[in-house]
Amino acid sequence: MSTVKKDYVRPLDIKNGRVDMGHGAGGRAASQLIEELFLSAFDNEFLRQGNDGAVFAPPPLPAGARLVMATDGHVVSPLFFPGGDVGCLSVHGTVNDVAMSGAQPLYLSASFILEEGFPLSDLKRIVESMAAAAREAGVPIITGDTKVVERGKGDGVFISTTGLGVVAPGVDISGSNARAGDVILLSGTIGDHGVAVLSQRESLEFETSIESDTAALHTLVAAMLQAAPGGVRVLRDPTRGGLATTLNEIARQSCVGMVLEEHAIPVLGQVDAACELLGLDPLYIANEGKLISVCSPQAAAAVLAAMHAHPLGQAAVQIGVVTEDPHHFVQMNTRFGGRRVVDWLSGEQLPRIC
Amino acid sequence: MSTVKKDYVRPLDIKNGRVDMGHGAGGRAASQLIEELFLSAFDNEFLRQGNDGAVFAPPPLPAGARLVMATDGHVVSPLFFPGGDVGCLSVHGTVNDVAMSGAQPLYLSASFILEEGFPLSDLKRIVESMAAAAREAGVPIITGDTKVVERGKGDGVFISTTGLGVVAPGVDISGSNARAGDVILLSGTIGDHGVAVLSQRESLEFETSIESDTAALHTLVAAMLQAAPGGVRVLRDPTRGGLATTLNEIARQSCVGMVLEEHAIPVLGQVDAACELLGLDPLYIANEGKLISVCSPQAAAAVLAAMHAHPLGQAAVQIGVVTEDPHHFVQMNTRFGGRRVVDWLSGEQLPRIC
């Protein structure tokens, strides 16, 4: 992003203006869009370098520390939904992907693909939401890029973010670390994000007061790791595909089985009702501010206590245990006393949910 | 990207299959696409971790070394063009953005936004081109994400890549470092990429043997820095907006003027002819394998010699000098003995050229 101040005849008309192809062409219009809209919102010393990349001092890296890089594209539809928008989602999503390695996120980059004709006022709202989320998380957006595609070749705004973080020495979190006898924790209710987004879809608009749970989980992760050093083995945020798919991924990666307790899995009444109405299963619905953790049985109580003490983990619960199972099945003891297999999401239950 | 091997009933039908919404939903189909198409092409230990982010040991960081992060979205249309495609372009573009800080690029991430209905055979071709470019550059793609949008809400494939690199101690490259008296070098002919892409546009298909210059420039940069430690002040690749816009950006950032020699700027005959035909000016046309360098006058000869010795700098030339100019104008002595101002690109000369 070029950052040097220029003298423009007219500032951007944010109120009535729209994205045009010139905003992506790399000339004056592009430069003006970046300065007046992106730089003023994201304002930081790295972007102000005005070069093709952002140069920064390496973070403190004690012996045994590692780095982590994660990326996520955000194509949620609609762009604005109860509790958030594509802007804050694009920050939270990637901060969380970095945090799920047990890392402290440091910096983000952002790549925007804008559709010609998109209102600048909506773009400003999204960018300001991103900036606020980045500030709140303490993870600045230090470099970026903007492209524009013709009307009908995009869908308003797509945002791909990439995050860099540091994993402290001794922290070893991976989807492949679960062992039979471990405990499965969930940080709160499931399905809120997916239902909040669905409630705004034109084809199925319905009344609900459910808001997306979109949030940055890295401080929750830090509290959990501190509470039980070495005790947290797996962290994963159950986004696309929901809790069921994420647990199946972990079971497969770790070559274990899982047994869940249906009654223990928290679902808000309104989410349950909406799922009933739409014929959906909350186990497969995306979350954007929840995490699953697999912990050693010795560590579970301390980790759960740390979660309860954090604003984003107050409703944390144990939802099941890890078992030996050559088939790597995720099974669930139902409310009615039966047991069933909880399979992967196999279709396309909810497109463009994040 | 989830990476654990699963047993599928049927492998992907690459030959006749198409991207569907399920490939972006995070379930089985998404997992299969990632494993059979992305993982097999990008194959490396980081992706095989199978987690939301890639964890890696920090690079050697001697005292004074810094890191650099750069990101670029790629929306080129058409996706395939003479000399390249969106795949290799998305590697070269970001490797170059990292290299323009004087850095050694280390790792890339990739975020794919696919349009429903896109042929899997074309996707495979693009992914293999990316993988080959990453291998050739020695910069692996260590983490990624794939989303799918409905038919008519995207345009085949958009790829956003982010790169991480290391700037060696003592290297200080920035668009703000040019000083009056410095020399401006260009690594080769201009306009090749833009003309190659334009030649394939449906609206204006024309016959040419021009190929895109798309290439990774980091080894050229390393050779230049080694040839004249401290002598290279600015590096920039003239992509969107072309040579003219990039030089204006540098002039503005460094608060200097520039005087170019038109006769010294190399343009291939076929590029010149195509520009004539289309009413375009090669000075504003995008390049993807060229760089501009501003050097101290003492260093210029050594830097130029290093460029000539590199396959991507054989046609390198001095194209002008940096001057004092309170207006920060880029001017050009024309072939006809006059002098004119070379302004920023002001319109939208070439949308979706990269």
XYZ file of C-alpha atoms in Angstrom:
708
model
C 0.000 0.000 0.000
C 1.395 3.367 -0.956
C 1.122 5.753 1.939
C 2.624 9.083 1.037
C 0.285 12.055 1.417
C -0.785 13.697 -1.803
C -2.836 16.749 -2.516
C -6.123 15.719 -4.029
C -8.501 18.107 -5.616
C -11.476 16.342 -4.026
C -11.585 13.864 -1.191
C -13.384 10.553 -1.728
C -17.156 10.868 -1.686
C -17.693 8.212 0.959
C -21.377 8.945 1.358
C -22.465 8.514 -2.250
C -19.398 7.106 -3.978
C -18.886 3.596 -5.261
C -15.894 1.420 -5.992
C -14.854 1.757 -9.630
C -12.285 -0.093 -11.720
C -9.827 2.781 -11.299
C -9.627 2.042 -7.580
C -7.851 -1.182 -8.471
C -5.624 0.071 -11.272
C -2.658 1.172 -9.164
C -2.805 4.844 -10.114
C -4.065 7.954 -8.388
C -7.549 6.674 -7.597
C -6.159 3.514 -6.004
C -3.723 5.544 -3.982
C -6.495 7.859 -2.803
C -8.729 4.953 -1.753
C -5.893 3.420 0.241
C -4.960 6.638 1.971
C -8.373 7.999 2.768
C -10.108 4.774 3.627
C -7.630 2.062 4.629
C -4.697 3.973 6.079
C -6.806 6.305 8.137
C -8.592 3.326 9.723
C -5.650 0.921 10.181
C -3.171 3.681 10.988
C 0.157 2.206 12.147
C 3.866 2.731 11.575
C 4.221 -0.341 9.333
C 1.611 0.721 6.801
C 3.083 4.208 6.861
C 6.352 2.789 5.494
C 4.490 2.916 2.190
C 6.369 0.009 0.619
C 5.232 -3.228 -1.032
C 5.798 -5.115 2.220
C 5.998 -4.197 5.898
C 9.384 -4.550 7.598
C 9.449 -5.155 11.348
C 11.843 -6.178 14.099
C 11.557 -9.873 14.873
C 9.648 -10.653 18.063
C 11.573 -11.959 21.081
C 12.269 -15.611 20.260
C 13.629 -17.554 23.236
C 15.326 -20.867 22.425
C 12.686 -23.355 21.345
C 10.139 -20.726 20.281
C 8.591 -21.238 16.856
C 6.605 -19.103 14.434
C 3.195 -19.823 12.985
C 1.540 -18.554 9.810
C -2.171 -19.001 9.031
C -4.445 -17.647 6.315
C -8.178 -17.480 5.778
C -10.412 -16.134 3.024
C -13.682 -14.517 4.080
C -16.637 -14.639 1.698
C -19.518 -14.512 4.178
C -22.908 -13.599 2.723
C -24.496 -11.270 3.637
C -21.564 -9.009 4.518
C -23.342 -7.588 7.558
C -25.072 -9.828 10.089
C -26.217 -9.554 13.712
C -23.134 -9.284 15.893
C -20.604 -8.589 13.166
C -19.618 -8.248 9.535
C -17.005 -9.553 7.121
C -14.522 -6.987 8.487
C -14.288 -8.077 12.112
C -14.781 -11.698 11.020
C -11.680 -11.495 8.817
C -9.630 -10.388 11.821
C -11.102 -12.852 14.303
C -10.931 -15.795 11.899
C -7.217 -15.508 11.287
C -6.279 -14.453 14.822
C -8.043 -17.633 15.930
C -6.292 -19.825 13.358
C -2.967 -18.530 14.689
C -4.075 -18.943 18.313
C -5.123 -22.575 17.731
C -1.419 -23.435 17.457
C -1.078 -22.109 21.002
C 0.548 -18.978 19.597
C 0.478 -15.313 20.468
C -0.644 -13.557 17.244
C 1.556 -10.598 16.268
C 0.611 -9.183 12.898
C -1.971 -9.482 10.134
C -1.982 -8.768 6.416
C -5.166 -8.148 4.428
C -5.991 -8.656 0.753
C -9.248 -7.069 -0.479
C -11.084 -8.087 -3.637
C -13.762 -5.475 -4.268
C -16.613 -5.584 -6.761
C -17.108 -2.579 -8.984
C -20.115 -0.564 -7.818
C -19.803 -1.505 -4.136
C -20.810 1.487 -1.991
C -17.818 3.230 -0.409
C -19.921 3.838 2.703
C -20.295 0.064 3.204
C -16.599 -0.441 2.521
C -15.755 2.183 5.125
C -17.999 0.464 7.652
C -16.268 -2.868 6.998
C -12.785 -1.405 7.163
C -13.566 0.390 10.409
C -14.947 -2.813 11.890
C -11.724 -4.580 10.877
C -9.621 -1.822 12.382
C -11.567 -1.938 15.644
C -11.250 -5.726 15.842
C -7.511 -5.536 15.169
C -7.048 -2.844 17.829
C -9.093 -4.753 20.362
C -7.090 -7.925 19.667
C -3.807 -6.014 19.761
C -2.847 -7.458 16.373
C -2.216 -4.695 13.826
C -2.839 -5.014 10.078
C 0.602 -4.099 8.772
C 0.372 -4.619 5.020
C -2.330 -5.070 2.418
C -3.491 -5.109 -1.156
C -6.651 -4.043 -2.974
C -7.977 -5.339 -6.270
C -11.213 -4.467 -8.059
C -13.196 -6.831 -10.322
C -16.018 -5.905 -12.660
C -19.622 -5.837 -11.525
C -20.927 -9.409 -11.544
C -17.442 -10.940 -11.182
C -17.309 -10.675 -7.392
C -19.777 -10.190 -4.562
C -19.196 -6.914 -2.777
C -16.082 -7.639 -0.733
C -13.879 -10.680 -0.205
C -11.134 -10.354 2.411
C -8.210 -12.759 2.797
C -6.159 -12.243 5.922
C -2.895 -13.859 6.974
C -1.536 -13.894 10.498
C 1.895 -14.399 12.001
C 2.403 -15.480 15.599
C 4.887 -16.907 18.072
C 4.559 -20.254 19.814
C 6.329 -20.169 23.170
C 8.953 -22.833 23.973
C 7.420 -26.023 25.327
C 3.989 -25.407 23.841
C 3.056 -28.308 21.563
C -0.509 -28.065 20.278
C -1.682 -30.084 17.287
C -4.728 -31.882 16.026
C -2.646 -35.051 16.150
C -1.953 -34.918 19.919
C -5.191 -36.329 21.366
C -4.823 -39.591 23.332
C -7.308 -42.092 24.702
C -8.404 -40.973 28.159
C -8.124 -37.260 27.352
C -10.969 -34.905 28.062
C -12.796 -32.811 25.429
C -13.725 -29.243 26.421
C -15.887 -26.759 24.532
C -15.745 -23.041 25.366
C -19.474 -22.243 25.014
C -22.688 -22.565 23.017
C -22.594 -23.801 19.427
C -24.328 -22.584 16.291
C -24.728 -18.901 17.159
C -22.680 -17.571 14.238
C -24.254 -19.746 11.585
C -27.797 -19.027 12.713
C -27.120 -15.274 12.964
C -25.845 -15.226 9.358
C -28.656 -17.450 8.077
C -31.258 -15.221 9.678
C -30.202 -12.464 7.253
C -30.263 -14.478 4.042
C -32.761 -13.092 1.622
C -34.159 -16.483 0.824
C -34.911 -17.283 4.420
C -34.969 -14.158 6.507
C -36.391 -14.912 9.928
C -36.700 -13.098 13.217
C -34.195 -13.937 15.904
C -32.197 -12.059 18.481
C -29.240 -14.438 18.053
C -25.957 -12.670 17.400
C -22.798 -14.095 15.899
C -20.240 -15.143 18.505
C -17.402 -13.743 16.364
C -14.472 -12.986 18.686
C -10.701 -13.259 18.980
C -9.800 -16.213 21.173
C -6.064 -15.707 21.691
C -6.305 -14.348 25.227
C -8.540 -17.270 26.203
C -5.923 -19.619 24.752
C -3.134 -17.873 26.659
C -5.064 -18.239 29.924
C -5.667 -21.942 29.267
C -2.018 -22.653 28.462
C -0.875 -20.798 31.547
C -3.307 -22.685 33.784
C -1.908 -26.093 32.885
C 1.485 -26.030 31.164
C 1.776 -29.075 28.922
C -1.791 -30.143 29.694
C -3.519 -28.729 26.623
C -2.922 -31.041 23.672
C -5.322 -29.887 20.937
C -6.994 -26.561 20.190
C -9.334 -26.050 17.246
C -12.070 -23.541 16.472
C -15.142 -25.271 15.048
C -15.912 -22.982 12.108
C -17.127 -24.405 8.767
C -18.529 -27.875 9.289
C -19.178 -27.117 12.953
C -18.337 -29.078 16.079
C -19.030 -32.457 14.463
C -16.658 -32.005 11.539
C -13.901 -30.495 13.663
C -14.015 -33.377 16.151
C -13.913 -35.876 13.297
C -10.833 -34.119 11.904
C -9.088 -34.354 15.280
C -10.107 -38.012 15.733
C -8.705 -38.849 12.314
C -5.481 -36.849 12.826
C -4.850 -38.389 16.257
C -6.039 -41.912 15.321
C -8.468 -42.011 18.247
C -12.199 -42.235 18.846
C -14.402 -39.875 20.839
C -17.539 -40.258 22.876
C -19.628 -37.128 23.424
C -22.492 -36.506 25.825
C -25.336 -34.815 23.971
C -26.823 -33.318 27.120
C -23.527 -31.548 27.871
C -23.293 -29.677 24.562
C -24.678 -26.180 25.099
C -27.071 -24.837 22.461
C -29.092 -21.663 22.974
C -32.850 -22.186 22.845
C -33.216 -19.820 19.907
C -30.484 -21.577 17.963
C -32.160 -24.900 18.625
C -35.499 -23.506 17.480
C -34.021 -22.003 14.310
C -32.273 -25.281 13.490
C -35.517 -27.166 14.022
C -37.284 -24.763 11.659
C -34.602 -25.019 8.968
C -33.929 -28.717 9.291
C -30.332 -28.169 10.390
C -28.248 -29.807 13.075
C -26.400 -27.382 15.399
C -23.500 -29.856 15.522
C -22.684 -28.907 11.906
C -23.167 -25.151 12.173
C -20.226 -22.752 12.057
C -18.950 -20.905 15.110
C -16.544 -17.976 15.069
C -15.820 -17.392 18.743
C -15.678 -20.864 20.207
C -12.918 -23.388 20.676
C -12.552 -27.076 21.355
C -9.695 -28.252 23.520
C -8.442 -31.748 24.180
C -6.617 -31.862 27.528
C -4.925 -34.455 29.647
C -7.305 -35.696 32.349
C -4.966 -34.249 35.009
C -5.100 -30.784 33.463
C -8.818 -30.628 32.666
C -10.043 -29.059 35.909
C -7.425 -26.292 35.846
C -8.032 -25.562 32.156
C -11.784 -25.458 32.664
C -11.380 -23.103 35.647
C -9.200 -20.782 33.534
C -11.850 -20.828 30.802
C -14.616 -19.988 33.273
C -12.598 -17.017 34.507
C -12.335 -15.589 30.966
C -15.212 -13.624 29.391
C -15.179 -15.880 26.311
C -15.156 -19.137 28.257
C -17.751 -18.595 30.969
C -19.997 -21.317 29.597
C -17.158 -23.785 28.995
C -17.984 -27.443 29.617
C -16.591 -30.917 29.260
C -18.490 -32.512 26.389
C -16.809 -35.891 26.133
C -13.735 -38.055 26.266
C -11.183 -39.449 23.866
C -11.269 -43.218 23.410
C -9.330 -45.934 21.675
C -11.123 -46.733 18.430
C -9.517 -48.240 15.342
C -12.332 -46.720 13.234
C -11.738 -43.203 14.615
C -15.455 -42.734 15.133
C -16.944 -39.787 16.950
C -19.935 -41.172 18.846
C -22.514 -39.482 21.008
C -24.567 -40.695 23.950
C -27.932 -39.146 23.148
C -30.407 -37.577 25.511
C -32.576 -40.604 25.070
C -29.988 -43.052 26.292
C -28.870 -44.303 22.889
C -25.546 -43.920 21.156
C -25.037 -42.758 17.579
C -22.151 -41.997 15.265
C -21.586 -38.288 14.596
C -20.251 -38.240 11.060
C -18.430 -35.590 9.020
C -20.453 -32.958 7.270
C -20.924 -34.557 3.897
C -22.879 -32.036 1.843
C -22.940 -28.289 1.601
C -25.138 -27.529 4.556
C -24.292 -23.847 4.807
C -22.361 -22.198 1.991
C -20.593 -18.876 2.558
C -21.019 -18.832 6.304
C -17.534 -17.346 6.879
C -5.933 -27.312 5.472
C -6.730 -30.724 6.810
C -4.207 -33.235 5.623
C -4.950 -36.603 7.095
C -5.452 -39.390 4.593
C -8.963 -40.711 4.328
C -10.454 -43.547 2.372
C -12.682 -42.168 -0.339
C -14.994 -44.291 -2.354
C -14.115 -42.357 -5.496
C -11.207 -40.044 -6.215
C -11.934 -36.565 -7.586
C -12.920 -36.585 -11.242
C -10.298 -34.071 -12.304
C -10.965 -34.539 -15.997
C -14.684 -33.790 -16.039
C -15.429 -32.529 -12.535
C -16.236 -29.000 -11.481
C -15.960 -27.021 -8.282
C -19.198 -27.215 -6.316
C -20.373 -25.459 -3.170
C -19.565 -28.533 -1.099
C -15.872 -28.051 -1.868
C -16.003 -24.926 0.278
C -18.206 -26.174 3.090
C -15.499 -27.624 5.303
C -16.729 -31.203 5.197
C -15.670 -34.316 3.347
C -15.733 -32.829 -0.150
C -13.557 -29.879 0.940
C -11.146 -32.228 2.603
C -10.931 -34.386 -0.512
C -10.277 -31.379 -2.774
C -7.482 -30.202 -0.496
C -5.836 -33.588 -0.254
C -6.088 -34.729 -3.840
C -5.453 -31.425 -5.534
C -3.622 -28.971 -3.254
C -1.607 -31.196 -0.945
C -0.369 -33.479 -3.658
C 0.926 -30.478 -5.626
C 2.339 -28.335 -2.780
C 3.541 -31.344 -0.786
C 5.667 -30.224 2.182
C 6.071 -30.996 5.868
C 4.255 -27.830 6.990
C 1.042 -28.531 5.113
C 1.214 -32.108 6.294
C 0.872 -30.871 9.894
C -2.808 -30.650 8.992
C -3.603 -27.824 11.399
C -5.209 -24.397 10.948
C -1.783 -22.776 10.732
C 1.741 -23.918 9.869
C 4.290 -23.947 12.684
C 7.962 -23.588 11.769
C 11.323 -22.921 13.393
C 12.285 -19.267 13.130
C 14.917 -18.531 10.470
C 18.432 -17.584 11.597
C 18.120 -13.945 12.704
C 21.494 -12.312 13.338
C 21.419 -9.089 15.373
C 19.892 -6.341 13.282
C 17.983 -8.682 10.965
C 14.322 -7.864 10.429
C 11.300 -9.673 9.048
C 9.053 -8.582 6.210
C 5.464 -9.526 5.403
C 3.758 -8.740 2.083
C 0.434 -9.736 0.549
C -1.082 -9.560 -2.910
C -4.438 -10.541 -4.387
C -4.421 -11.969 -7.920
C -7.483 -11.469 -10.102
C -5.874 -11.513 -13.540
C -8.242 -12.063 -16.462
C -7.966 -14.300 -18.392
C -6.536 -16.830 -15.949
C -4.183 -18.298 -18.552
C -2.033 -16.084 -20.772
C 1.125 -16.490 -22.864
C 4.025 -17.113 -20.488
C 2.000 -17.865 -17.387
C -1.252 -18.049 -15.468
C -2.779 -16.823 -12.229
C -1.003 -19.653 -10.382
C 2.630 -18.824 -11.064
C 1.741 -15.110 -11.027
C 0.428 -15.419 -7.467
C 3.766 -16.876 -6.364
C 5.959 -14.448 -8.299
C 3.935 -11.377 -7.304
C 4.310 -11.934 -3.592
C 7.864 -13.282 -3.697
C 8.715 -10.040 -5.513
C 6.900 -7.838 -2.996
C 8.946 -9.487 -0.242
C 12.163 -9.202 -2.267
C 11.612 -5.469 -2.892
C 12.405 -4.899 0.795
C 15.795 -6.455 0.092
C 14.628 -9.616 1.822
C 15.145 -13.319 1.298
C 11.617 -14.771 0.987
C 11.029 -17.826 3.186
C 7.421 -18.968 3.103
C 4.111 -18.289 1.390
C 0.481 -18.774 2.342
C -2.324 -19.006 -0.221
C -6.039 -18.210 0.012
C -8.211 -19.462 -2.869
C -11.654 -18.105 -3.712
C -13.186 -20.441 -6.275
C -16.328 -19.961 -8.337
C -18.840 -22.781 -8.390
C -18.674 -24.603 -11.711
C -14.982 -23.922 -12.349
C -13.425 -26.948 -14.088
C -11.261 -29.020 -11.757
C -8.872 -29.637 -14.653
C -8.188 -25.890 -14.907
C -7.818 -25.641 -11.139
C -5.311 -28.475 -11.209
C -3.334 -26.752 -13.943
C -3.241 -23.530 -11.904
C -2.276 -25.281 -8.680
C 0.499 -27.197 -10.426
C 1.817 -23.992 -11.954
C 1.849 -22.429 -8.471
C 3.618 -25.426 -7.029
C 6.244 -25.362 -9.777
C 6.825 -21.623 -9.293
C 7.152 -22.069 -5.532
C 9.606 -24.941 -5.978
C 11.667 -23.027 -8.495
C 11.785 -19.993 -6.199
C 12.597 -22.174 -3.188
C 9.711 -20.613 -1.253
C 7.196 -23.267 -0.134
C 3.462 -22.674 0.301
C 3.055 -23.778 3.900
C -0.578 -23.006 4.711
C -3.753 -22.158 2.860
C -7.498 -21.822 2.713
C -10.166 -22.530 0.098
C -13.585 -20.931 -0.193
C -16.227 -21.428 -2.878
C -18.736 -18.784 -4.011
C -21.824 -19.323 -6.144
C -21.689 -19.176 -9.923
C -21.749 -15.527 -10.947
C -20.359 -14.291 -7.614
C -16.713 -14.801 -8.528
C -14.684 -15.252 -11.684
C -13.068 -18.667 -11.810
C -10.222 -18.317 -9.328
C -8.897 -15.507 -7.185
C -5.669 -16.211 -5.266
C -4.333 -14.076 -2.418
C -0.821 -14.962 -1.330
C 1.180 -13.668 1.622
C 4.935 -13.946 1.980
C 7.322 -13.826 4.898
C 11.009 -12.989 4.482
C 14.159 -11.932 6.288
C 16.012 -8.682 5.704
C 19.715 -9.117 6.491
C 21.381 -6.741 8.949
C 22.537 -3.514 7.319
C 20.131 -3.758 4.378
C 17.943 -0.666 4.279
C 15.736 -0.537 1.191
C 12.710 1.745 0.998
C 10.822 3.870 -1.480
C 11.753 6.843 0.683
C 15.548 6.419 0.338
C 16.198 8.011 -3.094
C 18.447 11.083 -3.071
C 19.292 13.690 -5.668
C 22.237 12.445 -7.736
C 21.221 8.781 -7.465
C 20.962 6.629 -10.538
C 17.792 4.851 -11.716
C 18.205 1.333 -13.097
C 15.632 -0.862 -14.825
C 16.167 -4.623 -15.144
C 14.768 -5.097 -18.671
C 12.025 -4.393 -21.183
C 8.690 -2.957 -20.060
C 5.115 -3.812 -20.948
C 5.555 -7.512 -21.781
C 3.191 -8.828 -19.123
C 0.397 -6.359 -19.779
C 0.486 -6.871 -23.536
C 0.602 -10.669 -23.171
C -2.534 -10.600 -20.983
C -4.337 -8.103 -23.202
C -3.661 -10.211 -26.267
C -5.923 -12.897 -24.754
C -8.870 -10.709 -23.816
C -11.982 -11.743 -25.666
C -12.841 -8.195 -26.593
C -9.518 -7.576 -28.222
C -7.778 -10.797 -29.024
C -4.808 -10.136 -31.277
C -1.858 -12.114 -32.582
C 1.443 -11.639 -30.845
C 4.311 -13.818 -29.742
C 4.877 -11.659 -26.646
C 4.985 -13.631 -23.415
C 4.493 -12.378 -19.897
C 7.752 -11.694 -18.070
C 6.337 -13.185 -14.849
C 9.293 -14.316 -12.724
C 10.585 -14.367 -9.162
C 13.180 -11.643 -8.713
C 14.625 -12.465 -5.303
C 17.837 -14.024 -6.558
C 18.428 -11.006 -8.794
C 17.921 -8.772 -5.755
C 20.345 -10.847 -3.694
C 22.996 -10.545 -6.405
C 22.527 -6.757 -6.584
C 22.773 -6.289 -2.824
C 25.886 -8.421 -2.674
C 27.540 -6.478 -5.487
C 27.315 -3.140 -3.698
C 26.578 -3.381 0.031
C 24.725 -0.234 1.103
C 24.610 1.061 -2.458
C 21.083 -0.026 -3.388
C 18.587 2.408 -1.862
C 15.240 1.617 -3.501
C 13.807 -1.507 -5.109
C 10.326 -1.658 -6.579
C 8.641 -3.861 -9.160
C 6.594 -1.815 -11.626
C 3.382 -3.857 -11.708
C -0.041 -2.135 -11.876
C 0.358 1.407 -13.152
C 3.648 0.482 -14.818
C 7.036 2.176 -14.741
C 5.574 5.682 -14.757
C 3.355 5.229 -11.714
C 5.998 3.355 -9.735
C 8.595 6.081 -10.329
C 6.067 8.736 -9.301
C 5.428 6.834 -6.082
C 9.137 6.710 -5.300
C 9.603 10.409 -6.172
C 6.765 11.339 -3.855
C 7.944 9.065 -1.017
C 11.541 10.307 -1.247
C 10.601 13.982 -1.916
C 12.760 14.108 -5.036
C 12.363 14.584 -8.771
C 13.514 12.303 -11.573
C 14.668 12.800 -15.130
C 14.381 9.824 -17.469
C 15.875 9.291 -20.917
C 13.206 7.947 -23.236
C 15.721 6.391 -25.611
C 17.180 4.330 -22.769
C 13.913 2.639 -21.755
C 13.785 -0.763 -23.440
C 10.512 -1.745 -25.094
C 10.204 -4.762 -27.373
C 9.120 -3.920 -30.920
C 6.008 -6.088 -30.653
C 5.000 -4.439 -27.378
C 5.458 -1.038 -28.946
C 3.365 -2.072 -31.932
C 0.589 -3.507 -29.761
C 0.516 -0.337 -27.668
C 0.317 1.774 -30.785
C -2.615 -0.330 -31.992
C -4.465 -0.142 -28.673
C -3.673 3.470 -27.882
C -1.716 2.554 -24.765
C 1.566 3.861 -23.396
C 4.097 1.165 -22.387
C 5.188 3.376 -19.487
C 1.862 2.579 -17.782
C 1.686 -1.124 -18.560
C 2.165 -3.740 -15.850
C 5.282 -5.873 -15.564
C 5.664 -8.973 -13.419
C 9.326 -9.828 -13.763
C 11.069 -6.461 -13.811
C 12.441 -4.208 -11.121
C 13.491 -0.622 -10.723
C 16.427 0.178 -8.516
C 17.662 3.527 -7.273
C 21.363 3.292 -6.409
C 24.076 5.598 -5.198
C 26.137 6.857 -8.158
C 29.206 5.071 -6.724
C 27.379 1.739 -6.647
C 25.617 1.931 -9.997
C 28.289 0.265 -12.149
C 28.702 -2.688 -9.788
C 24.952 -3.146 -9.423
C 24.439 -2.987 -13.168
C 27.203 -5.533 -13.722
C 25.591 -7.872 -11.203
C 22.270 -7.475 -13.016
C 23.830 -8.233 -16.386
C 25.307 -11.410 -14.956
C 21.860 -12.651 -13.836
C 19.435 -14.288 -16.283
C 16.661 -11.864 -15.292
C 18.796 -8.719 -15.611
C 20.663 -9.241 -18.856
C 18.965 -6.241 -20.474
C 19.341 -3.983 -17.431
C 20.009 -0.319 -18.170
C 20.324 3.041 -16.515
C 17.184 4.949 -17.461
C 17.650 8.205 -15.580
C 18.768 10.098 -12.520
C 17.233 11.419 -9.332
C 17.084 15.211 -9.052
C 16.130 17.855 -6.550
C 12.612 18.986 -7.349
C 10.182 20.544 -4.879
C 7.291 19.387 -7.105
C 8.516 15.765 -7.137
C 7.969 15.553 -10.867
C 9.090 12.639 -12.968
C 10.216 14.149 -16.266
C 11.486 12.547 -19.440
C 13.851 13.735 -22.139
C 12.070 12.520 -25.253
C 13.571 10.993 -28.362
C 12.807 14.220 -30.164
C 14.853 16.395 -27.833
C 11.980 17.745 -25.751
C 11.161 17.183 -22.110
C 7.773 16.212 -20.726
C 6.264 15.378 -17.386
C 5.474 11.675 -16.886
C 2.431 11.734 -14.640
C 0.755 9.076 -12.502
C -1.654 6.719 -14.148
C -4.908 8.565 -13.598
C -7.605 6.339 -15.050
C -8.123 2.632 -15.292
C -5.932 1.864 -18.267
C -5.795 -1.886 -17.717
C -8.102 -3.511 -15.218
C -7.345 -6.995 -13.871
C -3.877 -7.225 -15.308
C -2.533 -9.003 -12.206
